PDB file of C-alpha atoms in Angstrom:
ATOM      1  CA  UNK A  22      17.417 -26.509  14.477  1.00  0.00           C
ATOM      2  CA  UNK A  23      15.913 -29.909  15.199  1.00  0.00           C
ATOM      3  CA  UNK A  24      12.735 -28.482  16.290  1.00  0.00           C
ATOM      4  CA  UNK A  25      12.570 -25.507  13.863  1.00  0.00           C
ATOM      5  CA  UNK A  26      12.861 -28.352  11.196  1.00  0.00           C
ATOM      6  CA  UNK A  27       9.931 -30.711  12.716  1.00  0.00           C
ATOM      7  CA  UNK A  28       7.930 -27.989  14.214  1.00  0.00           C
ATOM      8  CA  UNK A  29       8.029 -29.881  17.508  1.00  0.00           C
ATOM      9  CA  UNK A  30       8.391 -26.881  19.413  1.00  0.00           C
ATOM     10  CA  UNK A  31       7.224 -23.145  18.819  1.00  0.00           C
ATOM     11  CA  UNK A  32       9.787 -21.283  17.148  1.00  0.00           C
ATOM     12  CA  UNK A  33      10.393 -18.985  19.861  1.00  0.00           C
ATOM     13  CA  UNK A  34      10.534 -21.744  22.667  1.00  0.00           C
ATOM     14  CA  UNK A  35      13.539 -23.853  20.217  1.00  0.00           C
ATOM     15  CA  UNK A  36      15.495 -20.496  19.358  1.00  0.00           C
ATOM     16  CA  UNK A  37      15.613 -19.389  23.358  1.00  0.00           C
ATOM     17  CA  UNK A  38      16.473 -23.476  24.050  1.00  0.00           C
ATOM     18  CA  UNK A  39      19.507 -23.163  21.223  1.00  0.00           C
ATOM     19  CA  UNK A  40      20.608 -19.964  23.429  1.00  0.00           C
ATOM     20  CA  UNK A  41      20.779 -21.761  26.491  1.00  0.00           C
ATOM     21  CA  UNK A  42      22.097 -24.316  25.585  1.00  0.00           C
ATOM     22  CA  UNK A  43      25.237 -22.231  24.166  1.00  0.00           C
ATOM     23  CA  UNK A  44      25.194 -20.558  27.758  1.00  0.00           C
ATOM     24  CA  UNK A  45      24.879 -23.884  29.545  1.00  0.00           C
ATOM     25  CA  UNK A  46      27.877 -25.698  27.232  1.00  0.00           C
ATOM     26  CA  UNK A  47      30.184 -22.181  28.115  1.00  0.00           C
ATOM     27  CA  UNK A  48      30.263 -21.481  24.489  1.00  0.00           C
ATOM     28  CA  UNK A  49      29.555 -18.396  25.280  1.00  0.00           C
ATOM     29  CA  UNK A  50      28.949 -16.462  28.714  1.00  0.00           C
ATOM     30  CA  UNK A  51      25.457 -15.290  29.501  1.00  0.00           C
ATOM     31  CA  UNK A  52      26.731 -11.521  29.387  1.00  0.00           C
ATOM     32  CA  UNK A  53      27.935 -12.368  25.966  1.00  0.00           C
ATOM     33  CA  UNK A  54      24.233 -13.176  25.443  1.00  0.00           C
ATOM     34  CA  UNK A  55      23.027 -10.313  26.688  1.00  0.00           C
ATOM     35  CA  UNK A  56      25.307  -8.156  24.491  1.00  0.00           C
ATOM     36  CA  UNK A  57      24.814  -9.841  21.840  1.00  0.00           C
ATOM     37  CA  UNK A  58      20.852  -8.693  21.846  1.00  0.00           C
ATOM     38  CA  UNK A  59      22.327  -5.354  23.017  1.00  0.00           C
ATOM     39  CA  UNK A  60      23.986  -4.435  19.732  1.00  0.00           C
ATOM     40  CA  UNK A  61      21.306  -5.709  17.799  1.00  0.00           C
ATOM     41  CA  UNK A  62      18.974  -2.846  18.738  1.00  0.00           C
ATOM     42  CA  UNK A  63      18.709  -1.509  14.968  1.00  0.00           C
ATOM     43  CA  UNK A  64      17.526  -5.389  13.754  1.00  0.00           C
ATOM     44  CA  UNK A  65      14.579  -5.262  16.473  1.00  0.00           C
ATOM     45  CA  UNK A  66      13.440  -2.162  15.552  1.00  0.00           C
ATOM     46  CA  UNK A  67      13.147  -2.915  12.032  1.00  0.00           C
ATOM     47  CA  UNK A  68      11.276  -5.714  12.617  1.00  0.00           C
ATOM     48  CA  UNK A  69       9.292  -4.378  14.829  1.00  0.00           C
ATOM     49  CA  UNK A  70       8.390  -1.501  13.299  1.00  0.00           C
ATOM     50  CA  UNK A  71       7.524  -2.366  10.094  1.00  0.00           C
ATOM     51  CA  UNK A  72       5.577  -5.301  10.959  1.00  0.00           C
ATOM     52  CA  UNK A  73       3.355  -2.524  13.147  1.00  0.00           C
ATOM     53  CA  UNK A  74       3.463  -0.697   9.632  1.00  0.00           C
ATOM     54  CA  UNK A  75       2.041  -3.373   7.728  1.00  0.00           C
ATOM     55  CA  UNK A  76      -0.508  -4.059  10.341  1.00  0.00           C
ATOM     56  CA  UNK A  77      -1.887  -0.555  10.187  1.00  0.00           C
ATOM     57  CA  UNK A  78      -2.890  -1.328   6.807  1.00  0.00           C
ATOM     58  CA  UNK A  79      -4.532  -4.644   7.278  1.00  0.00           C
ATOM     59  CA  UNK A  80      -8.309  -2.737   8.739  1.00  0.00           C
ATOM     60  CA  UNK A  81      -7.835  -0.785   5.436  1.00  0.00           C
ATOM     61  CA  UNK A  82      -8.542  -3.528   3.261  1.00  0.00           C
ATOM     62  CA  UNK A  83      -6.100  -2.805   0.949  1.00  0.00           C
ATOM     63  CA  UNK A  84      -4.879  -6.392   0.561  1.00  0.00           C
ATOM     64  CA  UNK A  85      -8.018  -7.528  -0.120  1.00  0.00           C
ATOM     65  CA  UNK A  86      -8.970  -4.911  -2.788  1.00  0.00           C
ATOM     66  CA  UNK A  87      -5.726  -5.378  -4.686  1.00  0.00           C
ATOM     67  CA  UNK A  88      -6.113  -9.074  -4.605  1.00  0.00           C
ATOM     68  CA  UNK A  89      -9.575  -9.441  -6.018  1.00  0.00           C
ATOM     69  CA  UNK A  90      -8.280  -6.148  -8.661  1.00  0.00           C
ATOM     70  CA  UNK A  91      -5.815  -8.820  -9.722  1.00  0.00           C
ATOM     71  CA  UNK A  92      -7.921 -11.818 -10.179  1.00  0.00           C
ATOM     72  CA  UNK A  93     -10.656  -9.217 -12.026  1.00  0.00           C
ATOM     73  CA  UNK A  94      -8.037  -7.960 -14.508  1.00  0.00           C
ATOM     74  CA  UNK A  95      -7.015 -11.166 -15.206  1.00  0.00           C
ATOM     75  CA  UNK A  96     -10.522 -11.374 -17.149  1.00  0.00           C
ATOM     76  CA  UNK A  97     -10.492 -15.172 -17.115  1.00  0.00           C
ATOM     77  CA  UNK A  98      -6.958 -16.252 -18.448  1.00  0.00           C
ATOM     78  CA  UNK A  99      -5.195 -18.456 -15.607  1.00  0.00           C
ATOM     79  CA  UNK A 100      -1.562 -16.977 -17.387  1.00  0.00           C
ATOM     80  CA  UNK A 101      -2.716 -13.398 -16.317  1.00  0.00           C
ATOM     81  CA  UNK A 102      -3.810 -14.512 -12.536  1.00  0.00           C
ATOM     82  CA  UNK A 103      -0.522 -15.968 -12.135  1.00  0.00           C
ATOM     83  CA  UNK A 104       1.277 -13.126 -13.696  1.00  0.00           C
ATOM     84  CA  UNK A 105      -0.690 -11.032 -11.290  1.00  0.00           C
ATOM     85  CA  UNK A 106       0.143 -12.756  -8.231  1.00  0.00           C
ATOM     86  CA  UNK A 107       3.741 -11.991  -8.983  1.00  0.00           C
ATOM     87  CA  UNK A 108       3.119  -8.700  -9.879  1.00  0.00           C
ATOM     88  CA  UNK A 109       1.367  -7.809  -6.409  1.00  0.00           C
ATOM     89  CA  UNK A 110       3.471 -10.047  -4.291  1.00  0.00           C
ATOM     90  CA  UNK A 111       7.396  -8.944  -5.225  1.00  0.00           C
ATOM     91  CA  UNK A 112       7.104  -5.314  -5.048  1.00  0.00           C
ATOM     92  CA  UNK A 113       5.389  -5.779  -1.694  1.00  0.00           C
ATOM     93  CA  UNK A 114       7.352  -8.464  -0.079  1.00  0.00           C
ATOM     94  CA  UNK A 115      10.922  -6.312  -1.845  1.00  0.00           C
ATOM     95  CA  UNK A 116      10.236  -3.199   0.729  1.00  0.00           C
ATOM     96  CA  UNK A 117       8.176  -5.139   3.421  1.00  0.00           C
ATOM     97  CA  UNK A 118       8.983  -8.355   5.854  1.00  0.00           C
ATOM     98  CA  UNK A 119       7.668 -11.246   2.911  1.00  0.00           C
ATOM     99  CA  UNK A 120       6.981 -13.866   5.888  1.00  0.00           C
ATOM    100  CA  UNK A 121       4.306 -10.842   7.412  1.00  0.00           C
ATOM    101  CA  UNK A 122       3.382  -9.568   4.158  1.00  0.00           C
ATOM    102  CA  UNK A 123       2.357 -13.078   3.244  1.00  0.00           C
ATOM    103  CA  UNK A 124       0.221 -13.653   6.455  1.00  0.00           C
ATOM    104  CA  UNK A 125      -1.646 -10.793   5.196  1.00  0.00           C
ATOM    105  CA  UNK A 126      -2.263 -12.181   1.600  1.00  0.00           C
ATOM    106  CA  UNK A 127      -2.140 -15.582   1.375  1.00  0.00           C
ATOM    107  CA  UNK A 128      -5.594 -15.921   3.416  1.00  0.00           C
ATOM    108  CA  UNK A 129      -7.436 -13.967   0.408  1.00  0.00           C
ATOM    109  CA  UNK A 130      -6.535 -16.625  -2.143  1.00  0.00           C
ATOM    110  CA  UNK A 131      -8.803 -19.919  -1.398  1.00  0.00           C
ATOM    111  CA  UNK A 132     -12.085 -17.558  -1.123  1.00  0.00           C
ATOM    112  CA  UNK A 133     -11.194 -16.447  -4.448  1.00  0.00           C
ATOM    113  CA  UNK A 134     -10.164 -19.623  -6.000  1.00  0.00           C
ATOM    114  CA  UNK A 135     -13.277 -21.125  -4.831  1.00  0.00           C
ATOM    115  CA  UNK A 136     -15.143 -18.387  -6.279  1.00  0.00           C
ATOM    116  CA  UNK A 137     -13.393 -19.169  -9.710  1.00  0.00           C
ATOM    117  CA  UNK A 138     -13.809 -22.634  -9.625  1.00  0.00           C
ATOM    118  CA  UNK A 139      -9.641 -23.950  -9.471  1.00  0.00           C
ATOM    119  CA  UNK A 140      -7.291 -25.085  -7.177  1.00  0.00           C
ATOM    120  CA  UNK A 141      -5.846 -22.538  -4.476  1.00  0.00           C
ATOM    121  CA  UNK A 142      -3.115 -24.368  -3.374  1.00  0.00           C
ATOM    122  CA  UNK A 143      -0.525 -23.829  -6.580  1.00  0.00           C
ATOM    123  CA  UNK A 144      -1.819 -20.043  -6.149  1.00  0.00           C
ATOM    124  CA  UNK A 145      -0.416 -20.087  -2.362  1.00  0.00           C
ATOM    125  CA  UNK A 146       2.555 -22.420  -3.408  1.00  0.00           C
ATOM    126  CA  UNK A 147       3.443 -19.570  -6.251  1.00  0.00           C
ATOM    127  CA  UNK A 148       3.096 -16.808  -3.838  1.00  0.00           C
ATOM    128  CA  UNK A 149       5.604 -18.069  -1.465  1.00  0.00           C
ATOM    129  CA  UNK A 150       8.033 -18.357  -4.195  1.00  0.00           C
ATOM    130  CA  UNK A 151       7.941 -15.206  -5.387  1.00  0.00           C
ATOM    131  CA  UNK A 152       7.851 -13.883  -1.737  1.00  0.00           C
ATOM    132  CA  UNK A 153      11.468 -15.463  -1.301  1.00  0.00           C
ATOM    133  CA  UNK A 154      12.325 -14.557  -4.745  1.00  0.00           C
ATOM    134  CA  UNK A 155      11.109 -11.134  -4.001  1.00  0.00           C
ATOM    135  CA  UNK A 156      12.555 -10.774  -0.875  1.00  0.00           C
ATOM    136  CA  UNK A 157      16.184 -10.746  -2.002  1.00  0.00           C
ATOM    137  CA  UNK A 158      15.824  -7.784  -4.084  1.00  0.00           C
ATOM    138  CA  UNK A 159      16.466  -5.009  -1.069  1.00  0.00           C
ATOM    139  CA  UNK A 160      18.276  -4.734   2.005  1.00  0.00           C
ATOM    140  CA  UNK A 161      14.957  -5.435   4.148  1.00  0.00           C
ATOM    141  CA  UNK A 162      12.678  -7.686   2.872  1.00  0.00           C
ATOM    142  CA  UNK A 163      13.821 -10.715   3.875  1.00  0.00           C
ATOM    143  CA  UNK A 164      14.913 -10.685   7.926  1.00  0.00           C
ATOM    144  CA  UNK A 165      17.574 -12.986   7.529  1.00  0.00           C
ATOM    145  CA  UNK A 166      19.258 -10.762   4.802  1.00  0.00           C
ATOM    146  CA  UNK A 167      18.799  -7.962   7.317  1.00  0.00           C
ATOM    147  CA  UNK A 168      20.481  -9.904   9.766  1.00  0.00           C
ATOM    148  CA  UNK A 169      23.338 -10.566   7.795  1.00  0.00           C
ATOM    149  CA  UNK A 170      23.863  -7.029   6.164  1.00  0.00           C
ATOM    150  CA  UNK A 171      23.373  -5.341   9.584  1.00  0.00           C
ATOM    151  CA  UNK A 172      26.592  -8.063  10.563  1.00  0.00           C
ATOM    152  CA  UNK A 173      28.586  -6.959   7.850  1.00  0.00           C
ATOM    153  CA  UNK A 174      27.837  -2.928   7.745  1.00  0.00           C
ATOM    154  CA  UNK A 175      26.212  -3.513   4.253  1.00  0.00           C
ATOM    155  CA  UNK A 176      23.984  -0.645   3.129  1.00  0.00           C
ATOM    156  CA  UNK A 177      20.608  -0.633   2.191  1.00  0.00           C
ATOM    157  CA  UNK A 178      22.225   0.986  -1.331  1.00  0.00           C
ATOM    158  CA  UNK A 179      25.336  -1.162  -1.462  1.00  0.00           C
ATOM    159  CA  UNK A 180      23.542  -4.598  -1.564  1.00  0.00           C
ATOM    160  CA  UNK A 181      21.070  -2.498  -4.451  1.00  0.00           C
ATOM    161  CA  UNK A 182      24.069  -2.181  -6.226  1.00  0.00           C
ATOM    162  CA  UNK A 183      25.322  -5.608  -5.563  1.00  0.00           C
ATOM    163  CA  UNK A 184      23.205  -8.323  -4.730  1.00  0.00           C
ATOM    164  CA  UNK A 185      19.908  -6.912  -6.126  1.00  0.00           C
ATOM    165  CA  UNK A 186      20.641  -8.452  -9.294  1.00  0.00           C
ATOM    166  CA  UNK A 187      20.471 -11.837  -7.917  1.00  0.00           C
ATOM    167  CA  UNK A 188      16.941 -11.332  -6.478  1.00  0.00           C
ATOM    168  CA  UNK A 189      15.972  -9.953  -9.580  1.00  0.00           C
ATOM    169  CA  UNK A 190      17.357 -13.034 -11.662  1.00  0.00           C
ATOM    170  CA  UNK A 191      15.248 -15.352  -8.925  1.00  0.00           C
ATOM    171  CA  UNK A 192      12.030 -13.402  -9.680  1.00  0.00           C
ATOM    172  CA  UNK A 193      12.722 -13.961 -13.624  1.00  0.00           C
ATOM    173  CA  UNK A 194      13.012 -17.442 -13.423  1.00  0.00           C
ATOM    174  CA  UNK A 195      10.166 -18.353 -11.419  1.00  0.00           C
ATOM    175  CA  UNK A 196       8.271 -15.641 -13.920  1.00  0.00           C
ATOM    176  CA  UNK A 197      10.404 -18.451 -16.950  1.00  0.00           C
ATOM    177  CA  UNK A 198       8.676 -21.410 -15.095  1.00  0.00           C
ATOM    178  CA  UNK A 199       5.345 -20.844 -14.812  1.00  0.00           C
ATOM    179  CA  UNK A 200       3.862 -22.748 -17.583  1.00  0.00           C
ATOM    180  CA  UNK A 201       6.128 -25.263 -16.535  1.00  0.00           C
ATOM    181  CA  UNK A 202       5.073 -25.247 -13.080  1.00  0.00           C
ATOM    182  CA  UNK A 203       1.837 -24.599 -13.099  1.00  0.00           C
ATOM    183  CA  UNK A 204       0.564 -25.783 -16.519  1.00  0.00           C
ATOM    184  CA  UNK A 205      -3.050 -26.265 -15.825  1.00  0.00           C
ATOM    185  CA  UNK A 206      -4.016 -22.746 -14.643  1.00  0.00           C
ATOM    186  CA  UNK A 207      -1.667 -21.107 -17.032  1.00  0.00           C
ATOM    187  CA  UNK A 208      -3.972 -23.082 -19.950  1.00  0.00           C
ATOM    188  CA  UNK A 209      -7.142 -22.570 -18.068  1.00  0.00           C
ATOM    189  CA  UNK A 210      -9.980 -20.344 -18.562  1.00  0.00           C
ATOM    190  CA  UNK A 211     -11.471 -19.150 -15.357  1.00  0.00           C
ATOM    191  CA  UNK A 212     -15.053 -19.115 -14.609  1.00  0.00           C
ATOM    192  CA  UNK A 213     -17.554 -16.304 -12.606  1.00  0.00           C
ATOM    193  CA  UNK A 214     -15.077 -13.906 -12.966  1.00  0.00           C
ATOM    194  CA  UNK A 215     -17.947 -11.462 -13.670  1.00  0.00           C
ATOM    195  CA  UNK A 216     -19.579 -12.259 -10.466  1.00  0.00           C
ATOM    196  CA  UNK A 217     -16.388 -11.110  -8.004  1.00  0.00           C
ATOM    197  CA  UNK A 218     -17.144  -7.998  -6.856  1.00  0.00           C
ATOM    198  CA  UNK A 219     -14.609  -4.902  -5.337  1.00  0.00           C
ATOM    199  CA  UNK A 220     -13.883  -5.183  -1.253  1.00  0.00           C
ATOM    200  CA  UNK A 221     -14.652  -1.924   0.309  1.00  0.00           C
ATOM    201  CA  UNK A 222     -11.439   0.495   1.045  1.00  0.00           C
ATOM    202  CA  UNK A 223     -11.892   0.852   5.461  1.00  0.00           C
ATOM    203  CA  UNK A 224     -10.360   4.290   6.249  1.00  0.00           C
ATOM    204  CA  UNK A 225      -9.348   5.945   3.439  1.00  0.00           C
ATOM    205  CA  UNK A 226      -7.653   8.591   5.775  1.00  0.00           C
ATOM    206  CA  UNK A 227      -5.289   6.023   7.331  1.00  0.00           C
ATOM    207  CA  UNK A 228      -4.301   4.205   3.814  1.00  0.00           C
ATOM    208  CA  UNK A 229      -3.202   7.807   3.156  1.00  0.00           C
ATOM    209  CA  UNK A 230      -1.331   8.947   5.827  1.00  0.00           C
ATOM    210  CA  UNK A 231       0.651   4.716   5.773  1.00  0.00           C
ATOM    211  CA  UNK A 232       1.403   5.508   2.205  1.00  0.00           C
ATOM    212  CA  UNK A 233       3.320   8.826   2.769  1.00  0.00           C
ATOM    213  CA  UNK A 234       4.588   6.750   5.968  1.00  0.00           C
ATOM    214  CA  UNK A 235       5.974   3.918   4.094  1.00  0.00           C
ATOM    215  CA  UNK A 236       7.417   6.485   1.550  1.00  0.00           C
ATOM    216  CA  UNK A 237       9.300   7.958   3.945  1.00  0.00           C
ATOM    217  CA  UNK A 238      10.691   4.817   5.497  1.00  0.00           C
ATOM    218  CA  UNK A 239      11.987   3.734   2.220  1.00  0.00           C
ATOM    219  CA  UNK A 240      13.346   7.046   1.596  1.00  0.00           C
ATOM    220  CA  UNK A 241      14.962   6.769   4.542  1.00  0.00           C
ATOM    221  CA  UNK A 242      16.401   3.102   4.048  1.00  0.00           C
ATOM    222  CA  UNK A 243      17.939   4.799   0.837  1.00  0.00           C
ATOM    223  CA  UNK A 244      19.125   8.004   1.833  1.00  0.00           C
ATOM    224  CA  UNK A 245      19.735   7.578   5.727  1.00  0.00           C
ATOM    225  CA  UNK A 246      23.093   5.876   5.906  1.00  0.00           C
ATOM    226  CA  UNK A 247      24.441   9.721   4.467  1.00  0.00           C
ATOM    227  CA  UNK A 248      23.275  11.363   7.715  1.00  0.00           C
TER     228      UNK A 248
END
């Protein structure tokens, strides 16, 4: 946890040290480990394949598109660009990984800041809010609340039921804050919004064909504990 904390090591390098380290002290045997990863089979392909799923989408251009869509509709009110960054971030990051879905976005918001003359770094510090916000609305799209539902045999419907409310409360507040939070661009009046212009959609065929894709995965999340 140390080196998660001061980013001394690489995240993968301090969570296989921790392991050992439990091996080494006999907390636990190194079969034990190995079962442990066993029965987690469900967790890792989740993961795995959704982050492949949101990958797919990334030659499409689709985060690009809606991102500049957003700053365009805005027509030059800093309230409406914030509002809009929540808007396309929590119904992304509530079905989809937010950590990945965030890689994906947050790289389109200094270009465009720059382009509109303010700050991007309250733009990126609001997105990752609402991406953790966001994230506790479903089962899946936050990895440590799969993690901890897949312990407990939650369903992807019982924590809608239950816990959704919470992420949904999370959302709302940072939604409350804004002009608290961000006072400057929600009083500011953006400048060469005219002059932004449209990204291209790359492979219409394949945005297709990942929509009815992710559809049916979140279909499935919904419906599949039944079968």
């Amino acid at each position: 946890m140390f080196f998660i904390t001061t980013d001394f090591l690489h995240l993968t390098i301090a969570a296989l040290l921790g392991a050992l380290i439990l091996v080494f002290l006999h907390v636990m045997t190194l079969a034990e480990a190995v079962n442990y990863i066993s029965q987690s089979h469900a967790t890792l392909a989740l993961f795995f394949g959704v982050m492949v799923l949101v990958r797919a989408f990334e030659p499409t251009n689709v985060f690009a598109y809606l991102a500049t869509k957003m700053v365009i509709i805005s027509k030059g009110e800093g309230k409406r660009l914030l509002l809009g960054i929540v808007a396309i971030t929590a119904p992304i990051c509530a079905v989809l990984p937010n950590a990945t879905t965030v890689m994906l976005l947050a790289p389109l918001i200094p270009p465009m800041a720059t382009q509109i003359g303010i700050d991007f770094v309250p733009l990126l510090i609001l997105m990752v809010f609402i991406a953790n916000s966001a994230g506790l609305l479903t089962l899946v799209g936050d990895p440590a609340t799969y993690i901890v539902g897949d312990a407990i045999n939650m369903s992807f419907t019982d924590y809608l039921f239950r816990l959704s409310l919470g992420g949904a409360v999370a959302v709302l507040s940072v939604i409350l804050l804004l002009p608290i939070l961000f006072p400057k661009i929600w009083r500011a009046k953006l400048k060469n919004i005219d002059k932004l212009s449209l990204p291209k959609i790359n492979h219409p065929r394949t945005l297709a064909i990942g929509g009815l894709i992710a559809a049916f995965v979140i279909t499935f999340f919904i419906i599949g504990e039944s079968l």
